[in-house]
Amino acid sequence: MERRYDDKSDIPAPDAGPSDVASLKRRTLLRGGTVAGLGALVAGTPFFTRTRAEAAPAPGGPEPSAPELKLTKFKDPLRIPPVLRPHEHGGHDELTVRMRTADVTVHSELPPVTMWTYEGSYPGPTIETTRGRPLRVVWENRLSGNVPVTAVDFGQAKGPMADPLSNYPGTDGCREVAGVADLGPWAAVHLHGMLAGGGNDGWMENLIAPGEVQLSAYPNDQAATTLWYHDHTHHVSRFSVFAGLAGLFVARSPEERELNLPRGEQDVPLVLSDRNFGLDAQGALTGRLVHKVEMVGAQRLMRPHAAPYTLVNGVVWPYLEVEPRWYRFRIVNTANSRLYRLMLLADGRPVPGALQVIGTDQGLIGEPAAPDGALNLSPGERAEVLVDFGAFPGQALKLVNTLDGVVPGTSSKRNDLLEPDVMQFRVADRRPNTRFKLPSALSPTFRRVTRDDLPKDAVRRWVLIVGPGSTNMPEMWEMEEVDAAGITFPAAGVVQVQDADGTLTTLRRKAMDYDDGGAFTATHGGTEVWKYLNLGGSPHPMHIHLAHFQVLSRETYDVTGFDRATRGSARPMTFKATSALEAHETGEKDVIRVGTAGQITTGPNGTPGELVTVAVRFPVVGRGVHHCHMLEHEQNMTRPLVVTPAGHMGGMTMTGMDMGGMDMGGTSHH
């Protein structure tokens, strides 16, 4: 099978100006190792207004990070992952992608990091395809050795630490997590967001050992967008993805090309992740990956993983040299659990409207929209944005991660934000390129779904996110609507919800653990309404396999009536207010954050719960899952999901499966 890596960054875009061509030539020489004569090329090129000797100093430059982190920020250039394109084979395309253990350079001051990778790079190569071309991928496992991650935890009986050890490298004060060091190189590849049947979805229990292959057929018949592929091995994905098993998948289409969006070197992936590293006896960084979590209180409740080093495209705090013109950035949050609240700063101050959102998880939206404040991306979410650097020639800008209530660009140790910087942009000091204009309209085929578009008899599902129980982990409850008659409140697993219209709904837990039996069973081609209610303040990114959805509403609820001892409601959860959807939440999605993206305030007047309602479509069949995409929660917050042809539903009676796909009221029949 042919393998082809393509790097077309040296091909100027159709609207490229003279300075673009000169810049491309310079990068070509550098990649080829031809440094001699470069100064003559630049100085002798008439497109530059100054010779090299007269040129203004380059904007920006390296900066120190927090002293404990020992690495210099903005020292290394952003690395663009290699592009891997399939080859034609009859009526479909084919590709082989190999997983292998490799040493990866993530910072020039850090020793190479041993990682599990796709094709030897982190992130893996960007698979680029054309919509409508079915794709068959051979995922080949050539991994070796045990997982290259040291897993530890820490904590104190009296509660969370004001300055948790997760802010710092090394393992001092931590305990090793038993069993992780012996995890072997099993794998299961999930192409996140691809509408493929259950047999090709990368089922998390169908593992492949070294020397084996996973054969996956992808219809690839969905909007042009940015997906990502990653390991989905059951119970251990938090370690295998952290070890490096992640990469991008880009689908293009004629509709997208007709927009003439920035392309070539102005179409840039930004794959976000966070990592931590070990220290040797002398306190120097070793490059060994360290997965470190805080266990809170005497019951040892796990806080989601958050690490102090931010990587973009596998480089710690990189910089990118840009022209004063528009750029397209494909931003993907591949972190285990960290929620990124992104802002662009110039001279230390936020640039209003700098990030123009043009696409979401599943493609272009109808028109550009700027986030109100930060761009909030939870794990698994993607957003495509346009940024105009034309107003900043000769300046350096920063992309930072921030928190609501914290001055952008400053740290918050309690919230695992010792170093808020993500990357630096260095804008060339030359006349701006103004050829591209921000379009007023984007995808002519995209259409926002409203409640009026839903089938009158659409199945209604309830999924509740509940604080830690006996497992000391947050729980995900699948609920069924029941009659409240005869129930004495509070009752374990029973919750009442009163909506904005005053309608009172009584819900009873029907399943929680992965092995509880049964499954939400949807009808192929059908549309359902899923209601996610978060009974706490902490956010959770919820992901549905085998489906796409649009967000109908985001609402806040008073959830103080939930009795955490009984684990049921003493009084109903009541509607408080409707919240506006964020710019990247208005399109086609496969992950949605349920819970605030800002600071979490405890107590009776603290952060309210959230109810997020989505309209879900099921265009493929098979067995999949729905789960929280915080990988530290995935083991405890995953439930099976089945999509089946409508004609098969009648034969499933008395099988123990949830028959919500036939019962338009959403109740189940056993």
XYZ file of C-alpha atoms in Angstrom:
670
model
C 0.000 0.000 0.000
C 1.400 3.357 -1.011
C 2.299 5.824 1.722
C 2.562 9.470 0.830
C 3.501 12.390 3.031
C 2.871 15.730 1.401
C 4.087 19.127 2.488
C 2.561 21.757 0.230
C 3.472 24.687 2.448
C 5.865 25.858 -0.299
C 3.023 26.331 -2.798
C 1.819 29.953 -2.561
C -1.902 30.550 -2.193
C -3.573 32.148 -5.232
C -3.739 35.519 -3.444
C -0.089 35.424 -2.352
C 1.797 38.685 -2.701
C 5.523 39.151 -3.355
C 6.397 39.115 0.344
C 4.565 35.801 0.702
C 6.676 34.226 -2.026
C 9.913 35.465 -0.484
C 8.871 34.099 2.901
C 8.060 30.713 1.371
C 11.454 30.558 -0.353
C 13.179 31.314 2.920
C 11.375 28.485 4.727
C 12.163 26.094 1.878
C 15.888 26.820 2.216
C 15.801 26.364 5.963
C 14.062 23.005 5.717
C 16.594 21.868 3.155
C 19.469 22.898 5.365
C 20.704 25.503 2.828
C 21.635 28.401 5.047
C 24.547 29.766 2.981
C 23.424 32.560 0.688
C 20.174 33.150 2.529
C 21.187 36.664 3.524
C 21.970 37.498 -0.087
C 18.598 36.177 -1.170
C 16.742 38.318 1.350
C 18.834 41.434 0.883
C 18.644 41.196 -2.895
C 14.918 40.683 -3.050
C 13.167 43.911 -4.172
C 10.011 43.037 -2.204
C 11.650 44.030 1.105
C 11.796 47.744 1.934
C 14.962 47.379 4.013
C 18.113 45.313 3.699
C 18.877 42.806 6.446
C 21.328 45.263 8.022
C 18.633 47.959 8.115
C 15.733 45.679 9.085
C 13.790 46.419 12.244
C 14.411 43.996 15.113
C 12.139 40.981 15.045
C 9.184 41.435 17.387
C 8.824 39.318 20.481
C 11.368 36.843 21.686
C 12.015 34.286 24.421
C 10.731 34.948 27.942
C 11.323 33.197 31.258
C 8.554 31.002 32.595
C 7.786 30.512 36.273
C 11.140 29.642 37.918
C 9.949 26.208 39.037
C 9.183 25.203 35.437
C 12.795 25.633 34.294
C 12.024 26.138 30.575
C 12.114 29.277 28.447
C 8.885 30.372 26.808
C 8.692 31.238 23.116
C 12.137 29.814 22.383
C 11.092 27.184 19.833
C 9.067 27.682 16.642
C 5.649 26.133 16.236
C 5.950 22.774 14.502
C 3.386 21.942 11.815
C 2.491 18.221 11.817
C 3.272 16.389 8.572
C 0.341 15.881 6.213
C -0.640 12.355 5.226
C -2.910 11.941 2.203
C -4.500 8.642 1.141
C -4.227 7.198 -2.342
C -7.075 6.150 -4.595
C -8.043 2.518 -4.893
C -11.081 2.066 -7.098
C -14.074 3.800 -5.582
C -12.404 4.532 -2.254
C -9.183 5.853 -0.749
C -6.716 3.855 1.351
C -4.149 4.646 3.987
C -1.935 2.889 6.518
C -1.018 4.589 9.780
C 1.502 2.986 12.107
C 1.674 3.407 15.864
C 5.197 3.264 17.219
C 7.245 4.269 20.230
C 9.502 7.242 19.478
C 11.611 9.919 21.148
C 10.036 13.322 20.489
C 11.585 16.758 21.025
C 9.042 19.054 22.663
C 11.436 21.809 23.804
C 15.053 22.554 22.932
C 15.994 22.759 26.643
C 14.393 19.409 27.472
C 15.735 15.925 26.681
C 13.737 13.999 24.060
C 10.502 12.597 25.472
C 9.689 8.930 24.915
C 6.101 8.757 23.637
C 3.630 6.442 21.997
C 2.953 8.044 18.621
C 1.310 7.736 15.253
C 4.103 7.614 12.678
C 6.756 8.780 15.126
C 5.464 12.316 15.693
C 3.394 14.068 18.333
C 0.790 14.948 17.408
C 0.486 12.356 14.684
C 0.345 13.348 11.017
C -2.664 15.326 9.842
C -4.725 13.022 7.645
C -6.154 15.180 4.852
C -9.075 13.937 2.762
C -11.814 15.112 0.423
C -15.435 14.858 1.476
C -17.345 12.145 -0.358
C -14.319 9.882 -0.852
C -14.826 6.782 1.334
C -11.665 6.032 3.276
C -10.242 2.747 4.533
C -7.475 2.976 7.124
C -5.198 0.239 8.388
C -4.195 1.239 11.903
C -1.071 -0.831 12.536
C 0.194 -1.364 16.089
C 3.987 -1.326 16.229
C 4.209 0.052 19.749
C 6.812 -1.369 22.101
C 7.452 -1.292 25.829
C 5.078 -0.397 28.632
C 3.285 2.940 28.679
C 6.006 5.648 28.893
C 4.254 7.523 31.695
C 4.903 7.754 35.436
C 1.510 8.013 37.138
C 1.344 9.509 40.637
C -1.152 11.191 42.921
C -0.967 13.421 45.980
C -3.292 15.058 48.462
C -4.113 15.758 52.058
C -6.933 14.631 54.325
C -8.027 18.150 55.243
C -9.020 19.084 51.703
C -7.666 20.586 48.479
C -4.336 22.365 48.438
C -4.126 26.103 47.709
C -1.040 25.463 45.597
C -1.352 21.851 44.370
C 1.735 19.882 43.404
C 0.279 19.488 39.911
C 1.611 23.007 39.238
C 5.179 21.711 39.328
C 7.365 19.057 37.680
C 8.689 15.981 39.436
C 7.108 13.458 41.778
C 8.199 14.672 45.232
C 5.398 14.333 47.762
C 3.461 11.962 45.505
C 2.471 8.293 45.561
C 2.812 5.996 42.569
C -0.491 4.816 41.085
C -0.410 1.019 41.231
C -0.527 -0.955 37.984
C 0.133 1.842 35.491
C 3.839 1.061 35.048
C 2.926 -2.424 33.790
C 0.409 -1.320 31.132
C 1.366 -2.860 27.809
C 0.961 -1.382 24.319
C -2.610 -2.355 23.490
C -4.540 0.115 21.361
C -7.959 0.995 19.922
C -8.182 3.949 17.524
C -11.239 6.207 17.529
C -11.657 8.798 14.762
C -13.472 11.325 16.906
C -16.450 12.911 15.152
C -16.458 10.651 12.092
C -19.895 9.254 11.314
C -18.902 5.615 10.986
C -20.939 2.586 11.999
C -20.244 0.838 15.274
C -17.998 -1.729 13.599
C -15.609 1.025 12.459
C -15.862 3.394 15.400
C -12.855 2.044 17.285
C -14.785 0.148 19.924
C -12.806 0.600 23.135
C -12.803 -3.081 24.080
C -11.713 -4.389 20.645
C -8.030 -3.941 21.355
C -5.143 -4.706 19.042
C -1.794 -5.966 20.324
C 1.602 -5.117 18.806
C 1.816 -6.727 15.366
C -1.954 -6.592 14.856
C -4.026 -4.136 12.828
C -7.369 -2.401 13.170
C -9.221 -2.107 9.850
C -11.637 0.821 9.732
C -13.872 2.009 6.890
C -15.007 5.624 7.103
C -17.828 6.918 4.852
C -16.267 10.399 5.010
C -19.552 11.897 3.862
C -19.946 14.881 6.143
C -19.140 18.564 6.064
C -15.586 19.813 5.593
C -14.188 20.073 9.100
C -11.412 19.247 11.543
C -11.700 15.954 13.409
C -9.072 14.179 15.480
C -8.078 10.585 16.090
C -6.910 9.191 19.399
C -6.602 6.047 21.446
C -9.787 4.881 23.160
C -8.561 1.865 25.114
C -11.111 1.144 27.827
C -10.093 2.155 31.378
C -6.643 3.469 30.398
C -7.199 6.146 27.725
C -6.113 8.819 30.226
C -2.636 7.283 30.094
C -2.462 6.198 26.443
C -3.579 9.580 25.064
C -1.275 11.331 27.538
C 1.510 9.102 26.156
C 0.992 10.754 22.743
C -1.657 8.850 20.771
C -3.485 11.740 19.103
C -3.544 13.383 15.665
C -5.704 15.522 13.349
C -8.018 14.606 10.486
C -9.029 17.322 8.003
C -11.807 16.911 5.456
C -12.083 19.447 2.631
C -14.920 20.153 0.193
C -15.740 22.335 -2.848
C -18.069 24.455 -0.705
C -15.185 25.302 1.587
C -12.789 26.047 -1.280
C -15.232 28.506 -2.876
C -14.928 30.757 0.182
C -11.232 31.376 -0.571
C -10.391 31.244 3.125
C -6.736 31.623 4.137
C -4.834 28.528 3.060
C -1.367 27.138 2.624
C 0.865 28.561 5.335
C -2.041 30.712 6.533
C -4.126 27.606 7.396
C -2.572 26.504 10.688
C -3.555 23.711 13.095
C -3.191 24.487 16.804
C -3.352 21.193 18.728
C -3.528 22.075 22.429
C -2.451 19.756 25.222
C -0.761 19.904 28.609
C 1.988 17.724 30.058
C 4.238 17.365 33.094
C 7.764 15.962 33.313
C 10.029 14.232 35.799
C 13.104 15.567 37.602
C 16.420 13.844 38.264
C 18.275 13.787 41.594
C 19.824 17.185 40.830
C 16.446 18.763 40.056
C 16.915 18.889 36.278
C 14.062 18.005 33.927
C 14.379 14.476 32.529
C 11.695 14.527 29.839
C 9.867 11.564 31.419
C 6.105 12.085 31.162
C 4.448 12.432 34.575
C 0.673 12.110 35.020
C -0.076 13.758 38.368
C -3.494 14.231 39.983
C -4.696 15.599 43.300
C -6.783 13.356 45.560
C -8.943 15.633 47.683
C -9.899 14.980 51.308
C -10.025 11.878 53.469
C -12.161 10.086 50.875
C -9.506 10.696 48.183
C -11.704 12.286 45.541
C -9.832 12.718 42.256
C -9.552 16.196 40.762
C -9.253 16.187 36.959
C -5.734 16.106 35.609
C -4.072 19.438 34.808
C -0.389 19.866 34.006
C 1.781 23.030 34.002
C 3.357 22.849 30.534
C 1.155 23.848 27.590
C 2.051 22.257 24.264
C 0.880 23.486 20.872
C 1.459 20.983 18.070
C 3.742 19.104 20.450
C 5.967 22.100 21.304
C 6.055 23.685 24.766
C 5.093 27.409 24.559
C 6.093 27.893 20.904
C 6.177 31.007 18.769
C 4.874 31.482 15.230
C 6.118 34.093 12.784
C 3.153 35.486 10.857
C 2.546 38.056 8.159
C 0.295 41.087 8.813
C -2.714 39.432 7.176
C -5.606 37.051 7.919
C -4.907 33.521 9.186
C -7.110 30.495 9.685
C -6.467 28.486 12.853
C -7.916 25.048 13.519
C -7.882 24.884 17.324
C -8.304 21.447 18.915
C -8.319 20.746 22.655
C -6.702 17.309 23.029
C -5.843 17.744 26.722
C -6.931 15.057 29.150
C -9.136 17.346 31.237
C -8.034 20.965 30.992
C -10.577 23.490 29.743
C -8.897 26.232 27.707
C -10.303 29.774 27.902
C -8.364 31.447 25.112
C -7.724 35.151 24.598
C -5.373 37.039 22.284
C -3.397 39.766 24.056
C -1.558 42.738 22.565
C 0.594 44.766 24.983
C -0.882 42.657 27.773
C -4.478 43.596 26.992
C -7.208 41.510 25.331
C -7.910 42.304 21.678
C -11.724 42.539 21.350
C -13.131 40.480 18.492
C -9.713 39.069 17.600
C -10.966 35.489 17.222
C -13.661 35.244 14.563
C -15.237 31.792 14.843
C -16.105 30.290 11.454
C -16.451 26.608 12.332
C -17.282 24.221 15.147
C -16.688 20.513 15.819
C -18.458 19.493 12.625
C -17.918 22.193 10.055
C -18.533 25.774 9.029
C -21.308 27.835 10.576
C -23.558 30.295 8.761
C -21.600 33.468 9.449
C -18.516 34.539 11.442
C -19.061 35.228 15.136
C -16.660 36.574 17.749
C -16.720 35.028 21.234
C -17.949 37.221 24.062
C -14.694 37.367 25.989
C -12.765 34.104 25.878
C -13.062 31.183 23.485
C -13.911 28.271 25.794
C -12.869 24.837 24.550
C -13.316 21.781 26.730
C -11.501 18.485 26.010
C -12.458 17.092 22.605
C -13.952 20.348 21.284
C -12.710 22.084 18.154
C -13.145 25.570 16.757
C -11.957 27.142 13.531
C -11.172 30.844 13.830
C -9.924 33.628 11.591
C -7.453 36.160 13.001
C -6.341 39.362 11.276
C -2.764 40.298 12.187
C -2.928 43.239 9.773
C -3.353 45.748 12.613
C -0.188 44.583 14.383
C 2.825 44.832 12.032
C 6.085 44.660 13.965
C 4.368 43.571 17.189
C 4.284 40.422 19.289
C 0.990 39.029 20.545
C 0.221 36.253 23.006
C -2.437 33.592 23.058
C -3.179 32.935 26.725
C -5.301 30.599 28.802
C -7.262 32.459 31.430
C -10.007 32.121 34.004
C -13.164 34.095 34.610
C -12.388 36.572 37.378
C -8.620 36.471 36.761
C -6.774 39.235 34.889
C -5.937 37.703 31.472
C -2.302 36.698 31.341
C -1.919 36.244 35.119
C -1.609 32.985 37.019
C -3.955 31.203 39.412
C -2.124 28.468 41.295
C -5.245 27.080 42.976
C -6.705 26.408 39.532
C -3.566 24.740 38.116
C -2.720 27.830 36.068
C 0.814 28.620 37.167
C 1.800 29.584 33.608
C -1.085 31.057 31.577
C 0.785 31.654 28.305
C 0.020 29.325 25.411
C 2.101 30.708 22.512
C 3.486 33.873 20.941
C 2.782 35.367 17.511
C 5.523 37.498 15.940
C 4.038 39.746 13.268
C 6.381 40.796 10.472
C 7.022 44.528 10.205
C 5.778 45.166 6.693
C 2.751 46.571 4.929
C -0.397 44.547 5.709
C -1.856 42.241 3.077
C -5.477 43.340 2.718
C -6.622 41.082 -0.142
C -8.780 38.843 2.039
C -12.013 40.224 3.431
C -13.948 38.584 6.241
C -16.980 37.015 4.524
C -20.422 37.946 5.797
C -21.696 34.435 5.020
C -19.955 31.065 5.259
C -21.682 27.742 4.663
C -24.836 28.065 2.508
C -25.847 24.516 3.480
C -25.635 24.981 7.241
C -28.916 25.575 9.033
C -29.605 26.130 12.699
C -32.071 23.654 14.173
C -34.889 25.046 16.302
C -37.393 23.296 18.507
C -39.986 23.819 15.773
C -37.888 21.599 13.478
C -38.039 18.634 15.848
C -40.451 15.753 15.355
C -43.471 16.162 17.615
C -42.890 12.673 18.981
C -39.105 12.982 19.384
C -37.647 10.763 22.092
C -36.534 12.714 25.149
C -33.513 11.450 27.118
C -32.236 12.691 30.467
C -28.600 12.384 31.550
C -27.655 13.716 34.978
C -24.124 14.558 36.063
C -23.818 14.010 39.786
C -21.013 14.725 42.237
C -18.784 11.958 43.616
C -20.521 9.004 45.196
C -19.210 5.689 46.512
C -16.595 5.560 43.743
C -15.169 8.951 44.794
C -15.661 10.027 41.187
C -18.374 12.065 39.473
C -21.195 9.915 38.144
C -23.295 9.956 34.990
C -26.887 8.806 35.524
C -29.220 7.713 32.741
C -32.755 8.579 33.826
C -36.329 7.651 32.952
C -39.434 9.758 33.481
C -41.794 8.297 36.111
C -44.960 9.162 38.010
C -44.193 10.823 41.352
C -47.153 9.121 43.058
C -46.084 7.010 46.010
C -42.510 8.362 46.139
C -41.304 9.838 49.426
C -38.666 12.521 48.880
C -35.743 12.486 49.096
C -35.341 9.062 47.533
C -32.088 7.594 46.248
C -31.694 8.081 42.507
C -34.896 10.145 42.112
C -34.702 13.775 40.999
C -37.440 16.289 40.213
C -36.935 19.133 37.730
C -39.190 22.181 37.336
C -38.636 23.991 34.034
C -39.227 27.595 32.983
C -42.908 26.868 32.284
C -43.401 25.400 35.750
C -43.734 21.833 34.433
C -42.540 19.327 37.029
C -40.782 16.185 35.774
C -39.856 13.272 38.018
C -36.831 11.242 36.978
C -35.562 7.925 38.279
C -32.075 6.565 37.741
C -32.065 3.481 35.530
C -28.332 3.039 34.875
C -25.051 4.535 35.989
C -22.122 2.145 35.660
C -20.849 0.956 32.313
C -21.831 -2.634 33.149
C -25.320 -1.848 34.486
C -26.921 -3.481 31.459
C -29.345 -2.028 28.945
C -28.482 0.908 26.735
C -30.085 3.944 25.184
C -31.292 2.494 21.875
C -31.944 5.004 19.112
C -33.573 4.563 15.714
C -31.346 4.895 12.667
C -32.141 8.169 10.903
C -34.075 9.455 13.889
C -33.755 12.630 15.928
C -33.850 12.705 19.719
C -33.702 15.415 22.376
C -31.077 14.831 25.050
C -31.152 16.910 28.232
C -27.919 17.061 30.246
C -28.394 18.363 33.794
C -25.287 19.084 35.860
C -26.106 18.985 39.577
C -22.791 20.613 40.497
C -20.691 23.502 39.326
C -17.729 21.752 37.703
C -17.991 21.497 33.905
C -18.037 18.201 32.026
C -17.602 17.821 28.232
C -20.172 15.282 27.013
C -19.464 13.338 23.810
C -21.842 11.126 21.812
C -20.493 8.526 19.364
C -22.380 7.552 16.167
C -24.145 10.925 16.125
C -23.978 14.676 15.599
C -26.056 17.248 17.404
C -26.925 20.915 17.667
C -27.301 22.738 20.963
C -30.844 23.999 21.483
C -30.366 25.810 24.784
C -28.152 26.395 27.782
C -29.962 27.168 31.050
C -28.976 27.610 34.690
C -30.842 25.813 37.486
C -30.958 26.024 41.243
C -29.680 22.576 42.186
C -29.304 23.129 45.937
C -32.340 20.903 46.491
C -30.264 17.815 45.673
C -29.591 15.851 48.873
C -26.024 14.559 48.520
C -26.392 12.095 51.389
C -29.527 10.422 50.030
C -28.448 11.146 46.438
C -31.869 12.302 45.411
C -33.771 15.588 45.403
C -35.284 16.917 48.630
C -36.943 19.632 46.545
C -37.076 20.161 42.770
C -34.238 21.550 40.686
C -35.712 24.852 39.504
C -35.107 27.029 36.451
C -33.196 30.273 37.042
C -32.209 31.772 33.694
C -31.396 31.135 30.047
C -27.776 31.581 28.978
C -26.607 32.602 25.523
C -24.804 29.998 23.442
C -21.174 30.710 22.714
C -20.067 31.319 19.144
C -18.590 27.850 18.682
C -21.699 26.224 20.158
C -24.027 27.382 17.390
C -22.950 24.821 14.780
C -22.812 21.066 14.362
C -21.238 19.463 17.427
C -20.149 16.153 18.898
C -18.932 17.479 22.284
C -20.723 19.969 24.529
C -19.600 21.434 27.827
C -22.209 21.076 30.579
C -21.336 23.455 33.401
C -19.802 26.883 33.724
C -16.481 27.709 32.073
C -15.698 30.279 34.764
C -14.737 30.171 38.419
C -16.517 27.592 40.582
C -18.126 29.013 43.729
C -19.398 26.588 46.376
C -22.207 27.066 48.881
C -25.962 27.673 48.652
C -25.466 30.866 46.637
C -22.605 29.461 44.598
C -22.267 28.398 41.001
C -25.613 27.043 39.746
C -26.081 23.840 37.845
C -26.662 23.845 34.108
C -29.187 22.167 31.853
C -27.975 21.826 28.259
C -30.469 20.536 25.686
C -29.280 19.130 22.357
C -31.026 17.763 19.256
C -29.228 14.537 18.299
C -29.343 12.840 14.885
C -28.325 9.213 14.322
C -27.237 8.664 10.695
C -25.228 5.455 11.263
C -25.953 2.160 13.043
C -24.130 -0.024 15.517
C -22.893 -0.103 19.062
C -21.067 2.891 20.495
C -20.865 4.874 23.711
C -21.626 8.273 25.175
C -19.360 9.635 27.862
C -17.605 12.516 29.556
C -14.509 13.472 27.554
C -12.474 14.348 30.615
C -10.276 11.283 30.333
C -9.851 11.034 34.108
C -13.656 10.643 34.288
C -14.110 8.407 31.267
C -13.811 5.139 33.188
C -16.677 6.098 35.511
C -18.764 8.248 33.172
C -19.298 6.029 30.118
C -22.436 4.221 29.039
C -23.127 2.075 25.936
C -25.286 3.399 23.108
C -26.981 1.424 20.330
C -28.366 2.709 17.028
C -30.484 0.207 15.113
C -32.642 0.199 11.956
C -36.268 1.071 12.660
C -37.479 -2.246 11.277
C -35.411 -4.140 13.833
C -36.870 -2.427 16.869
C -39.975 -4.581 17.186
C -37.942 -7.767 17.548
C -36.054 -6.356 20.524
C -38.956 -6.495 22.977
C -38.140 -8.302 26.223
C -34.402 -8.261 25.488
C -33.578 -5.939 28.342
C -32.606 -3.144 25.945
C -33.938 0.380 26.391
C -36.733 0.796 23.864
C -36.808 4.580 23.953
C -36.439 4.628 20.174
C -39.970 3.217 19.876
C -41.560 4.809 22.921
C -42.021 8.442 21.995
C -42.485 9.340 25.641
C -38.933 8.292 26.405
C -39.891 5.688 29.033
C -38.350 2.259 28.765
C -39.911 -1.156 28.359
C -38.258 -4.284 29.694
